[in-house]
Coordinates of C-alpha atoms and ligand atoms in Angstrom, one line a residue:
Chain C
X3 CA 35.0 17.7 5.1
X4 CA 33.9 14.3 6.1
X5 CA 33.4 12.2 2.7
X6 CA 29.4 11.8 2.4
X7 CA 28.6 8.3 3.8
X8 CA 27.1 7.2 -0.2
X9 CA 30.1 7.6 -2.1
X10 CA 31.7 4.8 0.2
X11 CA 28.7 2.5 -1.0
X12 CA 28.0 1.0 -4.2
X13 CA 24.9 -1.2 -5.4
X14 CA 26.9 -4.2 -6.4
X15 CA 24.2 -6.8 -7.4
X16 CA 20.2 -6.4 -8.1
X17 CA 17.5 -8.9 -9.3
X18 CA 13.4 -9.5 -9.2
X19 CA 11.5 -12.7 -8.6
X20 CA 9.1 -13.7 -10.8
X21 CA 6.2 -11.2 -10.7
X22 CA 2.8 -12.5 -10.2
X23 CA -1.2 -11.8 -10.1
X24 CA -1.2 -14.1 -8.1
X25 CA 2.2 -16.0 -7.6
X26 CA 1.9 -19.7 -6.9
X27 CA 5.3 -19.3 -4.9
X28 CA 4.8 -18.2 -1.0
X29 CA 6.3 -14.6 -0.5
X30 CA 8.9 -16.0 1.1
X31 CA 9.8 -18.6 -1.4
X32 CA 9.4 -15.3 -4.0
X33 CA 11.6 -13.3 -1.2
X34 CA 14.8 -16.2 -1.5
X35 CA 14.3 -16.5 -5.2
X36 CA 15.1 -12.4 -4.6
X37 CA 17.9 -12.5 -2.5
X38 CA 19.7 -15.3 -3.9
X39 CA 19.8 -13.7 -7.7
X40 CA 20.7 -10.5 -6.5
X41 CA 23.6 -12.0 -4.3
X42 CA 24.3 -13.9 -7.4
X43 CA 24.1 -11.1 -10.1
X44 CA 27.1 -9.3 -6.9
X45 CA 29.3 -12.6 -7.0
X46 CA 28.4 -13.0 -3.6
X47 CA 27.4 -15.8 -1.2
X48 CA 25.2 -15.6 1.7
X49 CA 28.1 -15.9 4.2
X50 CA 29.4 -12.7 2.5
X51 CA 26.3 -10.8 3.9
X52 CA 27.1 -9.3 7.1
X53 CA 23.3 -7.1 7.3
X54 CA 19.8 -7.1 6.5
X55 CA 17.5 -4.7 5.8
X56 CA 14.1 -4.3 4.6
X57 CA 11.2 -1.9 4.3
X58 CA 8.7 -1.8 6.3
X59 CA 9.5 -5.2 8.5
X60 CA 6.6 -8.0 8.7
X61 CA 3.6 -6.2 9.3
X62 CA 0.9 -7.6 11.6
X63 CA -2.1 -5.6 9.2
X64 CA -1.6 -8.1 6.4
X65 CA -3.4 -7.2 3.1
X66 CA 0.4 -9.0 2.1
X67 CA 1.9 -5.6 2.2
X68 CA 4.8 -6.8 3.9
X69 CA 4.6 -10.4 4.7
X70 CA 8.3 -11.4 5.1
X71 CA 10.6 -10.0 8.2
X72 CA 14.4 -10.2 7.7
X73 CA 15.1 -12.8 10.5
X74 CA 12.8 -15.1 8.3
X75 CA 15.6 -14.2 5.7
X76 CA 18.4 -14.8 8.0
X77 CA 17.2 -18.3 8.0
X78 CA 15.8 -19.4 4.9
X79 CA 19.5 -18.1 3.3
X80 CA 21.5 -19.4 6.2
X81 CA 23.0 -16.2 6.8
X82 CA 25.3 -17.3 9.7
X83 CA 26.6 -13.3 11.0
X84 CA 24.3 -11.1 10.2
X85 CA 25.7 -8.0 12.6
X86 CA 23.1 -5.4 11.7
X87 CA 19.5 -5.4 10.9
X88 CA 17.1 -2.9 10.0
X89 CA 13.0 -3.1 9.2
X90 CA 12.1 0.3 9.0
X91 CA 8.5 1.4 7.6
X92 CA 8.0 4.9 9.7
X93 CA 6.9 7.7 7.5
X94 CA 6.7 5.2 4.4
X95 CA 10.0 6.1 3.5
X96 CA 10.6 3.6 1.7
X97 CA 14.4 4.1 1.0
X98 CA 14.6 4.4 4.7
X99 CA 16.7 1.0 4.7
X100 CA 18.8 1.9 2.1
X101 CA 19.9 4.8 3.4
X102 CA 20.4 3.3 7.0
X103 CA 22.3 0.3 5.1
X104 CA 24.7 3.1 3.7
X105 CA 25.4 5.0 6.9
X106 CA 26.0 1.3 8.9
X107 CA 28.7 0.3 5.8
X108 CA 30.2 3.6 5.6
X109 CA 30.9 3.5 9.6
X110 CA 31.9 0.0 8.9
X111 CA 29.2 -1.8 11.3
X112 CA 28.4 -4.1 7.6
X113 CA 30.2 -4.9 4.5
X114 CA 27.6 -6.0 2.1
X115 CA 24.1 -5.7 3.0
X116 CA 21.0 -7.0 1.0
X117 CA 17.7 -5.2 1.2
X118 CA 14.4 -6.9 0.2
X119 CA 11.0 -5.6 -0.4
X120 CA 8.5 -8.2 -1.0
X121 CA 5.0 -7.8 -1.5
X122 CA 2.3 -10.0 -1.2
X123 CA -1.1 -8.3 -2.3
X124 CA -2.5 -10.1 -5.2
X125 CA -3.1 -13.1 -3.0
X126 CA -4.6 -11.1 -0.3
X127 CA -6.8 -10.0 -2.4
X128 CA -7.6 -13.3 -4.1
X129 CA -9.0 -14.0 -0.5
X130 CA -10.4 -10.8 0.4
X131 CA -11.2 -7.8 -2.0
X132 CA -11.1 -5.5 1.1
X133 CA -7.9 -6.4 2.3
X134 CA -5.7 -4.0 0.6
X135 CA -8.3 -1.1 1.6
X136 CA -7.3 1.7 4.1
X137 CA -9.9 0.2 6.6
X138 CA -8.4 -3.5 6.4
X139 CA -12.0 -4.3 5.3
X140 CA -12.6 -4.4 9.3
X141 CA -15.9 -3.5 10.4
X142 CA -15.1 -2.3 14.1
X143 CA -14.3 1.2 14.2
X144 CA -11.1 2.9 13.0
X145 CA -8.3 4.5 15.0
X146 CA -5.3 6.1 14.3
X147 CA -4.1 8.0 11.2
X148 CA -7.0 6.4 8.9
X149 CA -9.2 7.8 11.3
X150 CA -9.1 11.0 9.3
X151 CA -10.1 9.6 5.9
X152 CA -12.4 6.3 6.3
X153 CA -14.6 7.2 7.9
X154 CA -15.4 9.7 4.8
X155 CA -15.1 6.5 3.0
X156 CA -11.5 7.6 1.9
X157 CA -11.0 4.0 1.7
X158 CA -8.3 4.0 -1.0
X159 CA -5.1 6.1 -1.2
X160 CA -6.6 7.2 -4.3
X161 CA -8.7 9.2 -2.5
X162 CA -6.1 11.7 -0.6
X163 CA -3.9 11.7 -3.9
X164 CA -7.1 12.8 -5.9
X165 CA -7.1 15.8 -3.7
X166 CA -3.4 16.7 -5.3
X167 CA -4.2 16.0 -8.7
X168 CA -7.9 18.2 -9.1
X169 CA -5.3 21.2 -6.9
X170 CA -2.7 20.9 -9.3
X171 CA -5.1 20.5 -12.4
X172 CA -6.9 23.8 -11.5
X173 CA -4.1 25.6 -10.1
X174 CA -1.5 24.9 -13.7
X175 CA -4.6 24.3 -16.0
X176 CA -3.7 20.3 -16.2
X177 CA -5.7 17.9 -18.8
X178 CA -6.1 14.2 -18.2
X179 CA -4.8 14.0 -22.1
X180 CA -1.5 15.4 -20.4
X181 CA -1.7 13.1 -17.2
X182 CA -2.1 10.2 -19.6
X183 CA 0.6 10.3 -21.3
X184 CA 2.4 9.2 -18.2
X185 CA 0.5 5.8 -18.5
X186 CA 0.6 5.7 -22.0
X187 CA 4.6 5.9 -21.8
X188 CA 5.0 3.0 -18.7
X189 CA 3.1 0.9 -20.5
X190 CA 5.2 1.3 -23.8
X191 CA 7.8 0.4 -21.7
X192 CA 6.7 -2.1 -19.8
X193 CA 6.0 -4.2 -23.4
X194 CA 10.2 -4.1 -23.6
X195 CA 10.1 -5.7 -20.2
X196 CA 9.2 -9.2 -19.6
X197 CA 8.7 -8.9 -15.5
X198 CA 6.0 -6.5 -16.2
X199 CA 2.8 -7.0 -15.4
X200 CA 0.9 -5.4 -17.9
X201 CA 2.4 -5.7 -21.6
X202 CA -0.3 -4.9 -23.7
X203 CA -0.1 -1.5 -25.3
X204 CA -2.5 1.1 -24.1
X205 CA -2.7 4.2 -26.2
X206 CA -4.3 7.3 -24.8
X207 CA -7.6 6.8 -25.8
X208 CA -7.6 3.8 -23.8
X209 CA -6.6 5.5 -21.0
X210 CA -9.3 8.5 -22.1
X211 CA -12.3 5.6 -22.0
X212 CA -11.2 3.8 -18.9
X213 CA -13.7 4.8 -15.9
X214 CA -13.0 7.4 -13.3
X215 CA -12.0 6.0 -9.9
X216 CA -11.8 9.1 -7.9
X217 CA -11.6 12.3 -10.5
X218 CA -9.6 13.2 -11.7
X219 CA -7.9 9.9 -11.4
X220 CA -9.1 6.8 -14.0
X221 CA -7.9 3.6 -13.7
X222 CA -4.9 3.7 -15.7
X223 CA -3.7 6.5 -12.7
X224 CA -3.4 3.8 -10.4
X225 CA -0.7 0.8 -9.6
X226 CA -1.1 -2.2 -9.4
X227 CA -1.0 -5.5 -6.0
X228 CA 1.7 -8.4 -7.0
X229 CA 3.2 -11.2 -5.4
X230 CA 7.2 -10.6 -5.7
X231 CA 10.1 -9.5 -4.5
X232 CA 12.9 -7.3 -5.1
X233 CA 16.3 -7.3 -3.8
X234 CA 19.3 -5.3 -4.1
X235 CA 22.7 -6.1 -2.6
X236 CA 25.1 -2.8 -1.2
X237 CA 28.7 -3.1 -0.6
X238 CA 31.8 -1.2 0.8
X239 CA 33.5 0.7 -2.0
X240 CA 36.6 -0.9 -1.1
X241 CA 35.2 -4.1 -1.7
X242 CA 34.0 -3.3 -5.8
X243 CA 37.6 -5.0 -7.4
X244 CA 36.4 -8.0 -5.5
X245 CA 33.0 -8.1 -7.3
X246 CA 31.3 -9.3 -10.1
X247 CA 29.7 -6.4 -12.0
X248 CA 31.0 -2.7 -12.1
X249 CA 30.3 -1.1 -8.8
X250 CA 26.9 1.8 -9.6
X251 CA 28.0 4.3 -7.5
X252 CA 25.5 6.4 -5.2
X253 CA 26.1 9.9 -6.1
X254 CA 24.0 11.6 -3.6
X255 CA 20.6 10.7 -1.7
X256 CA 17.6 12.8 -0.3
X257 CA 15.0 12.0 1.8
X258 CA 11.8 13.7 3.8
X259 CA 9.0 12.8 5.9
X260 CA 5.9 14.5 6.3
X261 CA 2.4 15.3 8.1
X262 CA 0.3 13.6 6.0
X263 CA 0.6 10.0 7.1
X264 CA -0.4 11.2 10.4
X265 CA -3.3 12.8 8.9
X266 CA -1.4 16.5 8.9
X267 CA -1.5 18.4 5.7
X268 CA 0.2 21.3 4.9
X269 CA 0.7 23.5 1.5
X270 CA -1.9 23.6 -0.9
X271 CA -2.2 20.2 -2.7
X272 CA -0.3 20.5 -5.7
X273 CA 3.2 19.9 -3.9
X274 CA 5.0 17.3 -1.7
X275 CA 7.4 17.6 0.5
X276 CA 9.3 15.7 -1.7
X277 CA 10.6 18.9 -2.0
X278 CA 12.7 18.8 0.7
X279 CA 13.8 15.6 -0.4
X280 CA 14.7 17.4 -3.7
X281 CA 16.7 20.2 -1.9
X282 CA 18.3 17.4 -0.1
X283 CA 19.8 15.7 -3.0
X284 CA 20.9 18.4 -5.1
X285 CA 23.0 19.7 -1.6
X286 CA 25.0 17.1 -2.1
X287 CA 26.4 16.5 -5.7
X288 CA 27.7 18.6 -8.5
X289 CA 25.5 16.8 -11.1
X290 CA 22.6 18.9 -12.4
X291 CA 19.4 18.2 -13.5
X292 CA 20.7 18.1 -17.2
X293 CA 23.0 15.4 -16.3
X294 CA 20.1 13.1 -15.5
X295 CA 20.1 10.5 -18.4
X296 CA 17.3 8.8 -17.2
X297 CA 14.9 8.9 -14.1
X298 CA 12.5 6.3 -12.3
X299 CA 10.2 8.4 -10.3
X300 CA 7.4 6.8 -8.3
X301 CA 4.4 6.6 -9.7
X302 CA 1.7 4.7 -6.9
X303 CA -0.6 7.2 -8.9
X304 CA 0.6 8.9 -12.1
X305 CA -0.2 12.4 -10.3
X306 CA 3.3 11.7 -8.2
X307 CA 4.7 11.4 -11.2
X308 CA 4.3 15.1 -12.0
X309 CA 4.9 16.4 -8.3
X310 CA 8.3 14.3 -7.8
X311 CA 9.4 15.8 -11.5
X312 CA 8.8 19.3 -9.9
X313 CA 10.4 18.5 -6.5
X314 CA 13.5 17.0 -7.6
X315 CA 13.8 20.0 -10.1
X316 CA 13.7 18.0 -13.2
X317 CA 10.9 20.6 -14.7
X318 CA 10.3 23.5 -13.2
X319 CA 7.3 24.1 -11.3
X320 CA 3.6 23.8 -12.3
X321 CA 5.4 22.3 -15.8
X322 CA 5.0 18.9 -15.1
X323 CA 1.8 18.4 -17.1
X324 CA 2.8 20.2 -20.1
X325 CA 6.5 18.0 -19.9
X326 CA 4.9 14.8 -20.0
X327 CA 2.2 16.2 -22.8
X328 CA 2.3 14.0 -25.5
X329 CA 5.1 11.8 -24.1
X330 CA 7.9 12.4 -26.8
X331 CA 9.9 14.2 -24.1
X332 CA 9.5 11.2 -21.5
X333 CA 10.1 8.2 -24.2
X334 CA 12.9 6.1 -24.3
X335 CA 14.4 8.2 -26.9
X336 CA 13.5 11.4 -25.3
X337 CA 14.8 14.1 -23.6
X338 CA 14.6 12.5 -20.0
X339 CA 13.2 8.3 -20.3
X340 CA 10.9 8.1 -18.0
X341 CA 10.0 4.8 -15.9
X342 CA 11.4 2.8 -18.5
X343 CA 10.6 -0.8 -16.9
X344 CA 6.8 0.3 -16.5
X345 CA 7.3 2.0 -13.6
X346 CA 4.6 0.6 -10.8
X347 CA 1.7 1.4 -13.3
X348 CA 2.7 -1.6 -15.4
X349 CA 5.0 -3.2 -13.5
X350 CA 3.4 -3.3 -10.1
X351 CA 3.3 -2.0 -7.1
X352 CA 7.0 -2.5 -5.2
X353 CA 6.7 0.4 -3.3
X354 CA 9.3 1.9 -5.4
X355 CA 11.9 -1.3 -5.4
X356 CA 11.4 -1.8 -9.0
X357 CA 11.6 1.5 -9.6
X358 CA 15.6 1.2 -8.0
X359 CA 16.0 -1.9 -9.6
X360 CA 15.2 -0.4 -13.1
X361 CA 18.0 2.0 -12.8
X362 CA 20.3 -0.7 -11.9
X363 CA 19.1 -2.5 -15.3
X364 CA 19.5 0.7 -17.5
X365 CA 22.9 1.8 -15.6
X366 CA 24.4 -1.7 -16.4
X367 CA 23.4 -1.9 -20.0
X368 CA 20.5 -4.9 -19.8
X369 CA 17.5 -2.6 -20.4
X370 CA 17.0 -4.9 -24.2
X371 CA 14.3 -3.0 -25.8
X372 CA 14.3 -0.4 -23.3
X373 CA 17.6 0.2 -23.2
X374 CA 18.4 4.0 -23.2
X375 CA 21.4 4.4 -24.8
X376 CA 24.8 5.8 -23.0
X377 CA 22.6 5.9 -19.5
X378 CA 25.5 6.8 -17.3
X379 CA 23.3 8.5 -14.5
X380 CA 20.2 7.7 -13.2
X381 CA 18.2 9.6 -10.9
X382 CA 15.5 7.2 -9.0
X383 CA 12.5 8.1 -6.5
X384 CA 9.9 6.6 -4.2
X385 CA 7.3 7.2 -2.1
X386 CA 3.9 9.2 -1.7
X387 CA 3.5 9.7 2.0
X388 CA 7.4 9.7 2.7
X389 CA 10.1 10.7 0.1
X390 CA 13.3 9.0 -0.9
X391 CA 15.4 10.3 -3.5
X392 CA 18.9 8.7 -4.8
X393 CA 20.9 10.0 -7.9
X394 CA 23.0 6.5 -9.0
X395 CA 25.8 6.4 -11.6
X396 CA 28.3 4.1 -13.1
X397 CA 31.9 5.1 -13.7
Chain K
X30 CA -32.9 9.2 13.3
X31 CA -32.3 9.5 9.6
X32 CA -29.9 7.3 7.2
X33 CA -27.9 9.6 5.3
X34 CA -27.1 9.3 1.3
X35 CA -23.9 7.9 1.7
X36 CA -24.3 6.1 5.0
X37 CA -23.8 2.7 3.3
X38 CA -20.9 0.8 5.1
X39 CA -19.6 3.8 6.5
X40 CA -17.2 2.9 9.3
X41 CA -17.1 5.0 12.3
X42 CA -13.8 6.3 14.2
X43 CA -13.3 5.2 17.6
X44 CA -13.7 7.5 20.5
X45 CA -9.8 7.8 21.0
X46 CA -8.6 10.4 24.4
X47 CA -7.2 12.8 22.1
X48 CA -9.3 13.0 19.1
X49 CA -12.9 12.0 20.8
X50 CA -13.6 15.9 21.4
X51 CA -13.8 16.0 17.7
X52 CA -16.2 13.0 16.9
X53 CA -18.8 14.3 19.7
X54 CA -18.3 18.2 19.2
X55 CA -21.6 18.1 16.9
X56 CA -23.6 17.2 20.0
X57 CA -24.2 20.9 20.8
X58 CA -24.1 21.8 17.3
X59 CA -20.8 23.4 17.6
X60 CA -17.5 22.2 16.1
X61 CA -14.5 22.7 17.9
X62 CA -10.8 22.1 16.7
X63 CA -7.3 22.1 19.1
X64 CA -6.0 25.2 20.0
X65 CA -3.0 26.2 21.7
X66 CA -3.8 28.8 24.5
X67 CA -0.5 30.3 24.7
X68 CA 0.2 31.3 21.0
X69 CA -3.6 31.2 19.9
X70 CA -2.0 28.6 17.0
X71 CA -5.1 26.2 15.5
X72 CA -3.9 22.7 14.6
X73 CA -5.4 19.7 13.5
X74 CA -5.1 16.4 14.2
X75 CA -4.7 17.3 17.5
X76 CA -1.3 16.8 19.5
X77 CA -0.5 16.3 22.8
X78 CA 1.5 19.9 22.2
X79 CA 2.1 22.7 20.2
X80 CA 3.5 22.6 17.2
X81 CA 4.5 26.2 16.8
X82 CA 5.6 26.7 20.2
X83 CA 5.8 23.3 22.5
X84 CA 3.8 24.5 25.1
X85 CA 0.8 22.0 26.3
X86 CA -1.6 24.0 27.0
X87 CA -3.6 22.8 24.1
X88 CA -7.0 22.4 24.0
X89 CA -10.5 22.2 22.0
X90 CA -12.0 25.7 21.2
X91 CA -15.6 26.4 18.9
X92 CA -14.7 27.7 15.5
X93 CA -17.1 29.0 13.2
X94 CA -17.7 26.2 10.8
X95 CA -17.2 27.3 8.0
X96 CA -14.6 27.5 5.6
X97 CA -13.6 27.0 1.7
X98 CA -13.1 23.6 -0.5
X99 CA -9.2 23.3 -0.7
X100 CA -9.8 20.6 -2.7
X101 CA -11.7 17.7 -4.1
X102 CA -12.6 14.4 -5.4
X103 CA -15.6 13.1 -6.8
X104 CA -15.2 9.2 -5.6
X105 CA -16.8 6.4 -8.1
X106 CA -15.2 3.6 -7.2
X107 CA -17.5 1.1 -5.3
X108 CA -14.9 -0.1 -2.6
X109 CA -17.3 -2.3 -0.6
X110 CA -20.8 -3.6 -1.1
X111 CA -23.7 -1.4 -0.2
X112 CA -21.1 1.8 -0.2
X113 CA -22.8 4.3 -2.4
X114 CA -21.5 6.3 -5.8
X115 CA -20.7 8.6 -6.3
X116 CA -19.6 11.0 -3.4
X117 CA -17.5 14.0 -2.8
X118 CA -14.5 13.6 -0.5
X119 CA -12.6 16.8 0.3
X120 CA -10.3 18.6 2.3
X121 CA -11.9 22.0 4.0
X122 CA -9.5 25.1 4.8
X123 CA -11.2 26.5 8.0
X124 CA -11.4 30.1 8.3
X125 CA -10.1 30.1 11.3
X126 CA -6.3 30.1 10.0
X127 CA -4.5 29.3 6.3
X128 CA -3.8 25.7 5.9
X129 CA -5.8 24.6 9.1
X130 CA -7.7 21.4 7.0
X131 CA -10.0 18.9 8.3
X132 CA -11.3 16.1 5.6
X133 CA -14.8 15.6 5.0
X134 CA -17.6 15.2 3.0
X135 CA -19.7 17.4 0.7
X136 CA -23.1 17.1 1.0
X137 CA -24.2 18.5 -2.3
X138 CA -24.9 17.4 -5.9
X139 CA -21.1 16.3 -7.1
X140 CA -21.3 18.6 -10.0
X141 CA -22.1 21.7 -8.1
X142 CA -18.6 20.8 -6.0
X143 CA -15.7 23.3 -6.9
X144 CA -12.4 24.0 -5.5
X145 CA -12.6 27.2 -3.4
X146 CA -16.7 26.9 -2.4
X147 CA -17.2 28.5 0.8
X148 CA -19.0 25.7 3.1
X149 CA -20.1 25.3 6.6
X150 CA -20.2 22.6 8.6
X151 CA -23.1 19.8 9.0
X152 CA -23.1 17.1 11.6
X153 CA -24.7 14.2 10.6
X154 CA -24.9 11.8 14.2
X155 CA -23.9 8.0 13.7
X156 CA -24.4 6.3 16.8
X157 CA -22.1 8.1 19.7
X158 CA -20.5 10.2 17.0
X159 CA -21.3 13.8 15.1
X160 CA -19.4 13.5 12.0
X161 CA -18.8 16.6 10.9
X162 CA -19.6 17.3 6.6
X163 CA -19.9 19.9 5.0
X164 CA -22.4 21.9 2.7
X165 CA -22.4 24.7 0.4
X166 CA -22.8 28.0 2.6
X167 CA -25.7 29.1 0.9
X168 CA -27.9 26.2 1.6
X169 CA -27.5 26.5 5.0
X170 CA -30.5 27.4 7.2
Ligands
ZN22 ZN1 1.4 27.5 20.7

């Protein structure tokens, strides 16, 4: 058998910007402050990088959701060769570059590649409260996929998500005491991470008295707009004695798109089809579930929280709620640490980037205060309308 | 004609060539979702084929109306000015087949709103669109 195309990869360097609400730095200044850290933190310079890739390419919708393109990056790092590119935001999968950047290495079209995501939506909103809204705060009619929803006044992902959350509350008998704790334990966190947006403890009372945005979600449920970026570099195997930190290997990977970007919905609310994504991963590694020591799993709402648990097998199904009950389970010095830089709830919204580059903080030992201790594997997932899913390990 | 309760901003789909049956079915009072003629399978948004069997010989067909809350959301954020709180988005299982949904609103109180209400459709014309909501069956005429 062919070796799978991720064990020939390894992450090799990782690092943030500065995270702001807003950030005086342009995203693209944010997005070189990124890249150049993270080529740093490999022991790599720009001439090294042979690819770019990014997630979801410049967008023309702006809201900031994805202000900078990676030609802009070819420039402002004077990458001289760059003999592969990739900007790839179709289902909102968001780990759709990484796993493209691991099939072009393994087939040897790229040695290292650096993928960025870089956000820009706390300054579009400083201009325009609507800008980060499903309708783009435009006035002339809608078309395409938002069709479905806006004009409903679905103007918020929270909307479609909400549907999820009251299915799987009533289906499993779900309490917002039980969904809170998944807020309660990011921001706990977060206070051990000094990127994080929001530091201040929150306890679940807090979270209890906070108002209802669209039930049963409150506003603790929801992420947060930043200005940042976040980069990771990934290299050739071969290439690991050559670099600066110990290689994190990429055990296995999973991924799935689905209907309901396009407005197609299938099942009956309380599970994703990051549960193909799920299957996916587990097809392709003899870890376990038990061997996960920690896990960053997105959380654009905390209600994905609970339905990526289930789909990637971590708790079995319609168990979510009572697993995170509480939070001891979830804590740093539980059972399976959960989002353990804040996740997106506290840390903001990087489309799941932070959550990838949170593993590579616990996996090489600079988690500080949130440090889990011995974290050897890590099991990582993004996305809410498109699933990624990548189990990452150090030797 | 008469503003609804949640009119507000409310911003209207465009009259796209695939999807415009949909926004002007109400016209005649009758809604009417894709099917596929040679497998009889209902699906929605509408395609330019068949999902379940490829053949293109798709096209809009009435269906009764009505159907059950798969599920819901009572909304209470106030996203833009004017918009008014709160109001019940939701997706509606027609009866027509399992897992055929179309997203809506529910025109009722929000606390009378639970998951697996049977409903029936209620256009409610903006302009050169019927949206079509939805209200408890019972309070139907
Ligand atoms: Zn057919």
């Amino acid at each position: 058998m062919t070796a799978k195309p991720e064990s020939l990869v390894c992450i090799s360097g990782a690092a943030q910007s500065e995270v702001g609400r807003p950030s005086r730095r342009t995203a693209l200044q944010l997005t070189a402050d990124a890249c150049l850290a993270a080529l740093s933190d490999a022991g790599l310079a720009p001439e090294d990088i042979d690819g770019i890739a990014t997630y979801p390419g410049k967008s023309p919708l702006g809201g900031g959701i994805a202000p900078v393109s990676p030609s802009e990056v070819q420039a402002v790092l004077g990458i001289e060769n760059p003999r592969w590119v990739l900007a790839s935001g179709e289902g909102f999968s968001h780990m759709a570059p990484i796993f493209n950047a691991i099939n072009a290495i393994a087939c040897g079209m790229a040695r290292h590649v650096i993928v960025f995501r870089s956000v820009a939506q706390a300054s579009a909103r400083m201009a325009s409260r609507e800008s980060t809204l499903m309708s783009g705060g435009q006035t002339t009619r809608v078309e395409g996929n938002n069709a479905w929803t806006v004009p409903f006044n679905a103007l918020s992902p929270i909307n479609t998500f909400a549907l999820y959350a009251q299915a799987y509350f009533d289906k499993y008998g779900a309490t917002s005491k039980q969904l809170g704790a998944i807020a309660v334990n990011n921001r706990a966190n977060a206070a051990h991470n000094p990127n994080a947006i929001y530091r201040k403890p929150l306890s679940l009372d807090d979270y209890l008295a906070a108002r209802v945005i669209s039930s049963p979600l409150r506003l603790f449920d929801c992420d947060s707009h930043i200005d940042g970026s976040t980069a990771i570099v990934l290299s050739h195997a071969d290439a690991a004695k050559d670099l600066a930190r110990p290689p994190i290997r990429i055990e296995a990977v999973g991924m799935a798109i689905s209907g309901l970007w396009v407005g197609k919905f299938e099942g009956d609310f309380t599970r994703l089809d990051a549960d193909r994504a799920g299957e996916m991963l587990w097809s392709r590694t003899d870890l376990r579930p038990r061997d996960v020591d920690c896990a960053q799993i997105y959380d654009g709402f905390s209600i994905h929280v609970w339905l990526w648990l289930e789909a990637l097998g971590l708790v079995p199904r319609g168990e979510a709620c009572r697993f995170t009950e509480g939070g001891a389970r979830i804590a740093l010095d539980g059972e399976l640490p959960l989002n353990t830089g804040g996740g997106q709830l506290s840390a903001g919204r990087f489309h799941g980037y932070g959550h990838i580059h949170e593993a590579t903080v616990q996996l090489w030992g600079r988690g500080g205060g949130r440090q889990v201790k011995d974290a050897r594997t890590c099991l990582v997932s993004n996305g809410g309308y498109g699933y990624g899913a990548m189990l990452l390990r150090r030797d | 004609m008469p503003r609804d309760l949640a009119a507000g901003p409310r911003q209207l789909p465009g009259l796209e060539p695939e999807t415009a049956f949909y926004w002007t079915s109400g016209a005649d009072g009758v809604l009417r979702i894709q099917c596929c003629e040679a497998c009889g399978h209902w699906q929605h948004p509408p395609f330019p084929r068949c999902a379940k069997c490829a053949s293109e010989d798709v096209a809009p067909r009435p269906v009764s109306g009505k159907g059950r809350i798969a599920s819901y959301t009572v909304n209470h954020e106030k996203w833009l000015p004017g918009l008014e709180v709160p109001f019940v988005f939701a997706a509606v299982e027609l009866a027509e087949q399992a897992e055929l949904y179309v997203f809506t609103n529910i025109l009722a109180p929000v606390e009378s709103v639970t998951r697996g209400m049977a409903v029936e459709v209620r256009f409610e014309r903006h302009e050169d669109v019927w949206l079509p909501m939805f209200v408890p069956e019972s309070a139907a005429p």
